Amino acid sequence: MYANILTDISKDFNLTPDNLKEIASCARYEIEQSLSNNPTSLKMLKSYIGLPSGLETGEYLALDFGGTNLRVVLLELLGNGEYKIIKKVAKPLKFPGLYDFISADSTAAELFDFIAATIDEAIAGNHDKKYYLGHTFSFPSSQTNIYNAKLITWTKEFATTGVEGQIVNDLLKEALQRQGFSNVEPIAVINDTVAVLLAAAYKSADTYIGSIYATGHNTCYFESNFNDDTKPMIINLEIGGFSKLAINKYDAMLDENSELPGQQRLEKMVSGRYIGELFAYCLQQGLKLKTLPQFTSIDLSNIINDNSAELTAIQELLKNTLNLTLAIEDLNAVQNLAAAIVSRSARIVAATYCGILWHIFPNAIPKHNIVIDGSVFEKMPTVNRNMHESLQQILTDESDKISLTLENGGSILGAALAAAMSK
Ligand code: BGC
């Protein structure tokens, strides 16, 4: 009954090899235009940090802020890519019914007091010893040195008031003081993509591209050749803002109802925060539902993973969320739709990697490892395969030289490295 319309909707998520090549070329073009100071959809934010030597050592506090959980870790860098975790504290940023520090109802002071209290827990209330803190802050921030990152705009539907336009480490310092301790000194702020790249480069040289494919999506790379006398450093592309993409009706609906209409176009087509919602808009249309249902990227994962003959997991999910029982051909079409959304996501992400590779290696691409952290890359079925297929379609024979590697926990190690490198 619904299979045909769902199948038609799935086709709107199709990308041909030519489409992919065009995305890759446009990404490269925008990077190079930005380096020449021409306006593009990429923010191309300077990080004021280069690559680690691998020899960094010492004890540091690492703060990871930007996903669903806040994490503070005390760790010791041992050099040669090695490190040891001493203490780890993780807290959700929102707890239904109790608190929500990332909604517009919360203030900067409330949020940063919560962060400061979590830091206090990680140092077990020790207010005497000196700690240097590296901060992975996973939002677009402009900076003129490694310390003074100023939040340009929230993304991923974060909305806490009073943070945009502020130097986040100043807010943190003020909160630490309010909590009554000043022995913790925030000294470096980096984006999570930069953290992932630092973490990977600590262990192996010649690593130049780091990416996050999770709730949000973004990529950074090491730029060694600025047009002016800027010294080599990592650039946070904020590729989630890339706008040279054909959007379909469902992308448009999601965008209109988001916190930042017209912005983060690419991120809204690929990242974990949005693909479940995109699926919801499609189902609303395909199943002619009166209201917008709620689905997450985890639902998409479960739908794609349902290998049962009767597609019982999908049937159950639709029964529970929509009170609908569908015929097997309709369930099949629902599964194909979920797969189409995920496949488009993975193929777009891989296409942007090709644009970056072409920019870094304009003559011939050498053997190269792109490091990626994030649950969508790690856990979403078909993502890895689709990314490799996309690389193959764009780079043809050269794609064999590219590996995509999971860099788990890079945000923490990277924050500690940033602190070590800037101390
Ligand atoms: C932010 C990026 C971040 C990415 C992954 C995006 O929404 O704009 O700064 O790197 O999410 O966390």
Coordinates of C-alpha atoms and ligand atoms in Angstrom, one line a residue:
M1 CA 0.0 0.0 0.0
Y2 CA 2.8 2.4 0.8
A3 CA 5.7 0.6 -0.9
N4 CA 5.7 2.6 -4.2
I5 CA 5.6 6.0 -2.6
L6 CA 8.3 5.1 -0.1
T7 CA 10.5 3.8 -2.9
D8 CA 10.0 7.1 -4.8
I9 CA 11.1 9.0 -1.7
S10 CA 14.2 6.8 -1.4
K11 CA 15.2 7.8 -4.9
D12 CA 15.5 11.4 -3.7
F13 CA 18.5 10.3 -1.7
N14 CA 20.3 8.8 -4.6
L15 CA 23.7 10.2 -5.6
T16 CA 25.4 9.3 -8.9
P17 CA 29.2 9.0 -9.2
D18 CA 29.1 12.3 -11.1
N19 CA 27.2 14.0 -8.2
L20 CA 29.9 12.7 -5.9
K21 CA 32.7 14.0 -8.0
E22 CA 31.1 17.3 -8.2
I23 CA 30.8 17.5 -4.4
A24 CA 34.5 16.6 -4.1
S25 CA 35.5 19.2 -6.7
C26 CA 33.4 21.9 -5.0
A27 CA 34.8 21.1 -1.6
R28 CA 38.3 21.5 -3.0
Y29 CA 37.4 24.7 -4.8
E30 CA 35.9 26.2 -1.6
I31 CA 39.0 25.3 0.5
E32 CA 41.2 27.0 -2.0
Q33 CA 39.0 30.0 -2.4
S34 CA 38.9 30.4 1.4
L35 CA 42.7 30.2 1.5
S36 CA 42.7 33.1 -0.9
N37 CA 40.3 35.0 1.4
N38 CA 37.3 34.7 -0.9
P39 CA 34.0 34.1 0.7
T40 CA 32.7 30.5 0.6
S41 CA 30.4 28.4 2.7
L42 CA 33.3 27.1 4.7
K43 CA 34.4 28.8 7.9
M44 CA 38.0 27.4 7.6
L45 CA 38.9 28.3 11.2
K46 CA 42.5 28.6 12.2
S47 CA 43.4 26.4 15.2
Y48 CA 46.8 27.9 16.1
I49 CA 48.2 24.5 16.7
G50 CA 50.3 22.2 14.5
L51 CA 50.9 18.5 14.7
P52 CA 52.4 16.9 17.9
S53 CA 56.0 15.5 17.8
G54 CA 54.9 12.3 19.6
L55 CA 57.2 13.1 22.5
E56 CA 54.8 15.1 24.6
T57 CA 54.7 14.0 28.2
G58 CA 53.1 15.0 31.6
E59 CA 49.9 15.0 33.5
Y60 CA 47.0 17.1 32.1
L61 CA 43.3 17.6 32.5
A62 CA 41.2 17.1 29.4
L63 CA 37.7 18.5 29.0
D64 CA 35.5 17.2 26.2
F65 CA 32.4 19.3 25.6
G66 CA 30.2 19.1 22.5
G67 CA 28.2 15.8 22.4
T68 CA 25.6 14.3 24.6
N69 CA 28.0 13.7 27.4
L70 CA 30.4 16.1 29.2
R71 CA 33.7 14.3 30.0
V72 CA 36.6 15.4 32.1
V73 CA 39.7 13.1 32.3
L74 CA 42.9 13.4 34.2
L75 CA 45.5 11.7 32.1
E76 CA 49.2 11.3 31.8
L77 CA 51.0 11.5 28.4
L78 CA 53.8 9.1 28.3
G79 CA 55.3 10.0 25.0
N80 CA 55.7 7.8 21.8
G81 CA 51.9 7.9 21.4
E82 CA 51.3 6.3 24.8
Y83 CA 49.1 7.7 27.6
K84 CA 47.5 6.5 30.8
I85 CA 44.1 7.5 32.2
I86 CA 44.2 8.5 35.9
K87 CA 40.6 9.5 36.5
K88 CA 37.5 9.9 34.3
V89 CA 34.2 11.6 35.0
A90 CA 31.3 11.6 32.5
K91 CA 28.0 13.4 32.9
P92 CA 25.1 13.8 30.5
L93 CA 24.4 17.5 29.6
K94 CA 20.7 16.9 29.9
F95 CA 18.8 14.6 32.2
P96 CA 15.1 14.5 31.4
G97 CA 13.1 15.8 34.3
L98 CA 16.1 16.9 36.2
Y99 CA 18.2 19.4 34.2
D100 CA 19.0 20.5 30.7
F101 CA 22.1 22.7 30.3
I102 CA 21.9 22.9 26.5
S103 CA 18.5 24.3 26.0
A104 CA 17.6 28.0 25.7
D105 CA 16.3 27.9 29.2
S106 CA 19.8 27.5 30.6
T107 CA 22.4 30.3 31.0
A108 CA 26.1 30.3 30.4
A109 CA 26.7 30.5 34.1
E110 CA 24.6 27.4 34.9
L111 CA 26.3 25.4 32.1
F112 CA 29.8 26.4 33.1
D113 CA 29.2 25.9 36.8
F114 CA 28.1 22.4 35.9
I115 CA 31.3 21.9 34.0
A116 CA 33.4 23.4 36.8
A117 CA 31.8 21.0 39.3
T118 CA 32.6 18.1 37.1
I119 CA 36.2 19.2 36.8
D120 CA 36.3 19.3 40.6
E121 CA 35.1 15.7 40.7
A122 CA 37.9 14.7 38.3
I123 CA 40.6 16.2 40.5
A124 CA 38.9 14.8 43.6
G125 CA 38.5 18.2 45.2
N126 CA 42.3 18.8 45.2
H127 CA 42.6 22.6 45.2
D128 CA 46.3 22.8 45.9
K129 CA 48.0 21.0 43.0
K130 CA 48.4 22.9 39.7
Y131 CA 46.5 21.4 36.7
Y132 CA 46.8 22.6 33.1
L133 CA 43.6 21.9 31.2
G134 CA 43.1 21.3 27.5
H135 CA 39.5 21.9 26.3
T136 CA 37.9 20.2 23.3
F137 CA 35.0 22.5 22.4
S138 CA 33.2 21.0 19.5
F139 CA 31.6 24.1 18.0
P140 CA 32.7 26.7 15.4
S141 CA 34.9 29.1 17.3
S142 CA 37.1 31.9 16.0
Q143 CA 40.5 32.3 17.6
T144 CA 43.6 34.3 17.3
N145 CA 45.6 32.1 19.6
I146 CA 45.3 28.7 21.2
Y147 CA 43.5 30.1 24.2
N148 CA 40.9 32.6 23.1
A149 CA 38.3 30.6 21.2
K150 CA 35.1 32.6 20.8
L151 CA 31.9 30.7 20.0
I152 CA 30.6 31.9 16.6
T153 CA 27.3 30.1 16.8
W154 CA 25.9 27.0 18.5
T155 CA 25.2 24.0 16.2
K156 CA 23.7 20.6 16.8
E157 CA 20.6 22.3 18.3
F158 CA 22.5 23.5 21.4
A159 CA 20.9 26.8 22.6
T160 CA 22.3 27.8 26.0
T161 CA 22.0 31.6 26.3
G162 CA 25.0 33.9 26.8
V163 CA 27.7 31.7 25.3
E164 CA 27.6 32.8 21.6
G165 CA 30.2 35.6 21.0
Q166 CA 32.0 34.8 24.3
I167 CA 35.5 33.4 24.9
V168 CA 34.6 30.0 26.2
N169 CA 37.6 29.6 28.4
D170 CA 36.9 32.9 30.1
L171 CA 33.5 31.6 31.0
L172 CA 35.1 28.5 32.3
K173 CA 37.7 30.4 34.4
E174 CA 34.9 32.5 35.9
A175 CA 33.0 29.4 36.8
L176 CA 36.1 27.7 38.4
Q177 CA 36.5 30.8 40.5
R178 CA 32.8 30.8 41.5
Q179 CA 33.3 27.2 42.6
G180 CA 36.2 28.4 44.7
F181 CA 39.3 27.0 43.0
S182 CA 41.9 28.5 40.7
N183 CA 44.5 25.8 40.6
V184 CA 43.0 24.5 37.3
E185 CA 44.2 26.6 34.4
P186 CA 42.5 26.3 31.0
I187 CA 45.3 26.9 28.5
A188 CA 44.1 25.5 25.1
V189 CA 40.9 25.2 23.2
I190 CA 40.6 23.0 20.2
N191 CA 37.7 21.7 18.0
D192 CA 37.0 17.9 18.3
T193 CA 38.2 17.3 14.8
V194 CA 41.5 18.9 15.7
A195 CA 41.6 16.7 18.8
V196 CA 41.1 13.6 16.8
L197 CA 43.9 14.6 14.4
L198 CA 46.3 15.4 17.2
A199 CA 45.5 12.1 18.9
A200 CA 46.2 10.1 15.8
A201 CA 49.3 12.1 14.8
Y202 CA 50.7 11.5 18.3
K203 CA 50.9 7.9 17.4
S204 CA 51.7 8.0 13.8
A205 CA 53.4 10.7 11.7
D206 CA 52.1 11.7 8.3
T207 CA 48.5 12.0 9.4
Y208 CA 46.8 15.1 8.0
I209 CA 43.0 14.7 8.1
G210 CA 40.8 14.2 11.2
S211 CA 37.1 14.0 11.2
I212 CA 34.1 13.5 13.4
Y213 CA 31.1 11.6 12.2
A214 CA 28.7 11.4 15.1
T215 CA 25.9 13.7 16.5
G216 CA 27.6 16.4 14.5
H217 CA 30.0 16.2 11.5
N218 CA 33.1 18.1 10.7
T219 CA 36.6 17.7 9.3
C220 CA 40.0 19.4 9.8
Y221 CA 43.3 19.0 8.0
F222 CA 46.9 20.2 8.4
E223 CA 47.6 23.1 6.1
S224 CA 51.3 23.5 5.4
N225 CA 51.0 26.1 2.6
F226 CA 49.1 29.3 3.4
N227 CA 49.1 32.0 0.7
D228 CA 50.4 34.5 3.3
D229 CA 53.0 34.1 6.0
T230 CA 50.8 32.2 8.3
K231 CA 52.7 29.3 9.8
P232 CA 51.6 25.7 9.1
M233 CA 48.7 24.7 11.3
I234 CA 45.5 22.7 11.5
I235 CA 42.4 24.2 9.9
N236 CA 39.0 23.4 11.1
L237 CA 36.9 23.4 7.9
E238 CA 33.5 23.4 9.6
I239 CA 32.5 21.3 6.6
G240 CA 29.1 20.9 8.1
G241 CA 28.4 24.4 6.8
F242 CA 29.2 23.4 3.2
S243 CA 26.3 24.4 1.1
K244 CA 27.0 23.4 -2.5
L245 CA 24.7 20.4 -2.3
A246 CA 21.4 19.7 -4.0
I247 CA 18.8 19.4 -1.2
N248 CA 15.5 17.5 -1.5
K249 CA 12.1 18.3 -0.1
Y250 CA 12.8 16.5 3.1
D251 CA 16.1 18.3 3.7
A252 CA 14.2 21.5 3.2
M253 CA 11.5 20.6 5.7
L254 CA 14.0 19.6 8.3
D255 CA 16.0 22.8 7.7
E256 CA 13.0 25.1 8.1
N257 CA 12.2 23.6 11.5
S258 CA 15.7 23.6 12.8
E259 CA 17.4 26.1 15.1
L260 CA 19.5 27.6 12.3
P261 CA 17.5 27.5 9.0
G262 CA 19.8 27.8 6.0
Q263 CA 22.9 26.9 7.9
Q264 CA 24.8 23.7 8.5
R265 CA 23.4 22.3 5.2
L266 CA 25.8 19.4 4.9
E267 CA 25.6 18.5 8.6
K268 CA 21.8 18.3 8.4
M269 CA 22.1 15.7 5.6
V270 CA 24.7 13.5 7.2
S271 CA 25.1 13.7 11.0
G272 CA 23.6 11.5 13.7
R273 CA 21.6 14.4 15.2
Y274 CA 19.6 14.8 12.0
I275 CA 19.3 11.6 9.9
G276 CA 16.7 10.1 12.2
E277 CA 14.7 13.2 11.9
L278 CA 15.1 13.2 8.1
F279 CA 13.7 9.7 8.1
A280 CA 10.8 10.9 10.2
Y281 CA 9.9 13.6 7.6
C282 CA 10.1 11.0 4.8
L283 CA 7.8 8.6 6.7
Q284 CA 5.4 11.3 7.5
Q285 CA 5.0 11.9 3.8
G286 CA 5.2 8.2 2.8
L287 CA 2.8 6.9 5.3
K288 CA 0.6 9.9 5.2
L289 CA 0.9 10.6 9.0
K290 CA -0.8 13.6 10.5
T291 CA 2.1 14.5 12.9
L292 CA 5.8 14.2 12.6
P293 CA 7.0 11.0 14.3
Q294 CA 10.2 10.9 16.2
F295 CA 13.1 8.7 15.1
T296 CA 16.8 8.7 16.1
S297 CA 19.9 7.5 14.3
I298 CA 19.8 4.5 16.6
D299 CA 16.3 3.6 15.1
L300 CA 17.8 3.8 11.7
S301 CA 20.6 1.5 12.7
N302 CA 18.1 -1.0 14.1
I303 CA 15.9 -0.8 11.0
I304 CA 18.8 -1.5 8.7
N305 CA 20.1 -4.3 10.9
D306 CA 16.8 -6.2 10.9
N307 CA 17.7 -9.4 9.0
S308 CA 14.6 -11.3 10.0
A309 CA 12.4 -12.8 7.2
E310 CA 9.4 -10.9 8.5
L311 CA 11.3 -7.8 9.5
T312 CA 9.9 -8.1 13.0
A313 CA 12.1 -5.4 14.6
I314 CA 10.9 -2.8 12.1
Q315 CA 7.3 -4.0 12.5
E316 CA 7.6 -3.6 16.2
L317 CA 9.2 -0.2 16.1
L318 CA 6.4 1.1 13.8
K319 CA 3.8 -0.5 16.0
N320 CA 5.2 1.2 19.1
T321 CA 5.9 4.6 17.6
L322 CA 3.0 4.9 15.1
N323 CA 0.6 2.3 16.1
L324 CA 0.8 0.9 12.5
T325 CA 1.1 -2.6 11.2
L326 CA 2.5 -2.8 7.7
A327 CA 2.6 -5.5 5.0
I328 CA 6.0 -7.0 4.3
E329 CA 6.5 -5.1 1.1
D330 CA 5.9 -1.9 2.9
L331 CA 8.3 -2.9 5.7
N332 CA 10.9 -3.6 3.0
A333 CA 10.4 -0.2 1.5
V334 CA 10.8 1.4 5.0
Q335 CA 14.1 -0.5 5.4
N336 CA 15.3 0.6 2.0
L337 CA 14.4 4.2 2.8
A338 CA 16.5 4.1 6.0
A339 CA 19.4 2.6 4.0
A340 CA 19.1 5.3 1.3
I341 CA 19.3 8.1 3.9
V342 CA 22.4 6.5 5.6
S343 CA 24.0 5.7 2.3
R344 CA 23.7 9.3 1.1
S345 CA 25.1 10.5 4.3
A346 CA 28.2 8.3 4.1
R347 CA 28.8 9.0 0.4
I348 CA 28.7 12.8 0.9
V349 CA 31.1 12.6 3.8
A350 CA 33.6 10.5 1.7
A351 CA 33.2 12.9 -1.2
T352 CA 34.3 15.8 0.9
Y353 CA 37.4 13.8 2.1
C354 CA 38.3 13.5 -1.6
G355 CA 38.1 17.2 -2.1
I356 CA 40.5 17.7 0.9
L357 CA 42.9 15.0 -0.4
W358 CA 43.0 16.7 -3.8
H359 CA 43.8 20.0 -2.1
I360 CA 46.6 18.5 0.1
F361 CA 48.0 16.3 -2.7
P362 CA 47.4 18.1 -5.9
N363 CA 49.7 15.9 -8.0
A364 CA 49.2 12.3 -6.8
I365 CA 47.6 11.0 -3.7
P366 CA 50.0 9.0 -1.6
K367 CA 49.0 6.2 0.8
H368 CA 47.0 8.1 3.4
N369 CA 45.1 7.3 6.5
I370 CA 42.1 9.5 7.4
V371 CA 41.2 9.3 11.0
I372 CA 37.6 9.5 12.2
D373 CA 35.9 9.3 15.5
G374 CA 32.2 9.1 16.1
S375 CA 29.3 6.7 16.6
V376 CA 27.9 7.0 13.1
F377 CA 31.2 6.0 11.6
E378 CA 31.8 3.3 14.2
K379 CA 28.4 1.8 14.5
M380 CA 26.0 2.6 11.8
P381 CA 25.5 -0.4 9.5
T382 CA 26.6 0.2 5.8
V383 CA 28.4 3.4 6.5
N384 CA 31.9 2.0 6.1
R385 CA 31.1 0.2 2.9
N386 CA 29.3 3.2 1.4
M387 CA 32.2 5.5 2.2
H388 CA 34.7 3.1 0.5
E389 CA 32.4 2.8 -2.5
S390 CA 32.2 6.5 -2.7
L391 CA 36.0 6.9 -2.5
Q392 CA 36.3 4.3 -5.3
Q393 CA 33.8 6.0 -7.5
I394 CA 35.6 9.4 -7.1
L395 CA 39.2 8.4 -6.9
T396 CA 39.0 5.2 -8.9
D397 CA 42.4 3.4 -8.7
E398 CA 43.8 5.9 -6.2
S399 CA 41.2 4.9 -3.7
D400 CA 43.2 1.9 -2.7
K401 CA 45.7 4.1 -1.1
I402 CA 43.1 5.6 1.3
S403 CA 42.2 4.0 4.6
L404 CA 39.6 5.2 7.0
T405 CA 40.4 4.5 10.6
L406 CA 38.5 4.8 13.8
E407 CA 40.3 7.0 16.3
N408 CA 38.3 6.3 19.4
G409 CA 38.4 8.8 22.3
G410 CA 40.5 11.2 20.3
S411 CA 38.7 14.2 21.9
I412 CA 40.3 13.5 25.3
L413 CA 43.8 12.6 24.2
G414 CA 43.8 15.5 21.8
A415 CA 42.8 18.0 24.5
A416 CA 45.6 16.8 26.7
L417 CA 48.1 17.1 23.8
A418 CA 46.9 20.6 23.0
A419 CA 47.5 21.5 26.7
A420 CA 51.0 19.9 26.5
M421 CA 51.9 21.6 23.2
S422 CA 50.8 25.0 24.4
K423 CA 52.3 25.0 27.9
Ligands
BGC1 C1 30.3 21.7 14.9 C2 31.7 21.3 14.7 C3 32.1 20.0 15.3 C4 31.1 18.9 14.8 C5 31.4 17.6 15.4 C6 29.4 20.5 14.4 O1 28.1 20.8 14.7 O2 29.9 22.8 14.1 O3 32.5 22.4 15.3 O4 33.4 19.7 15.0 O5 29.8 19.3 15.1 O6 31.2 17.6 16.8

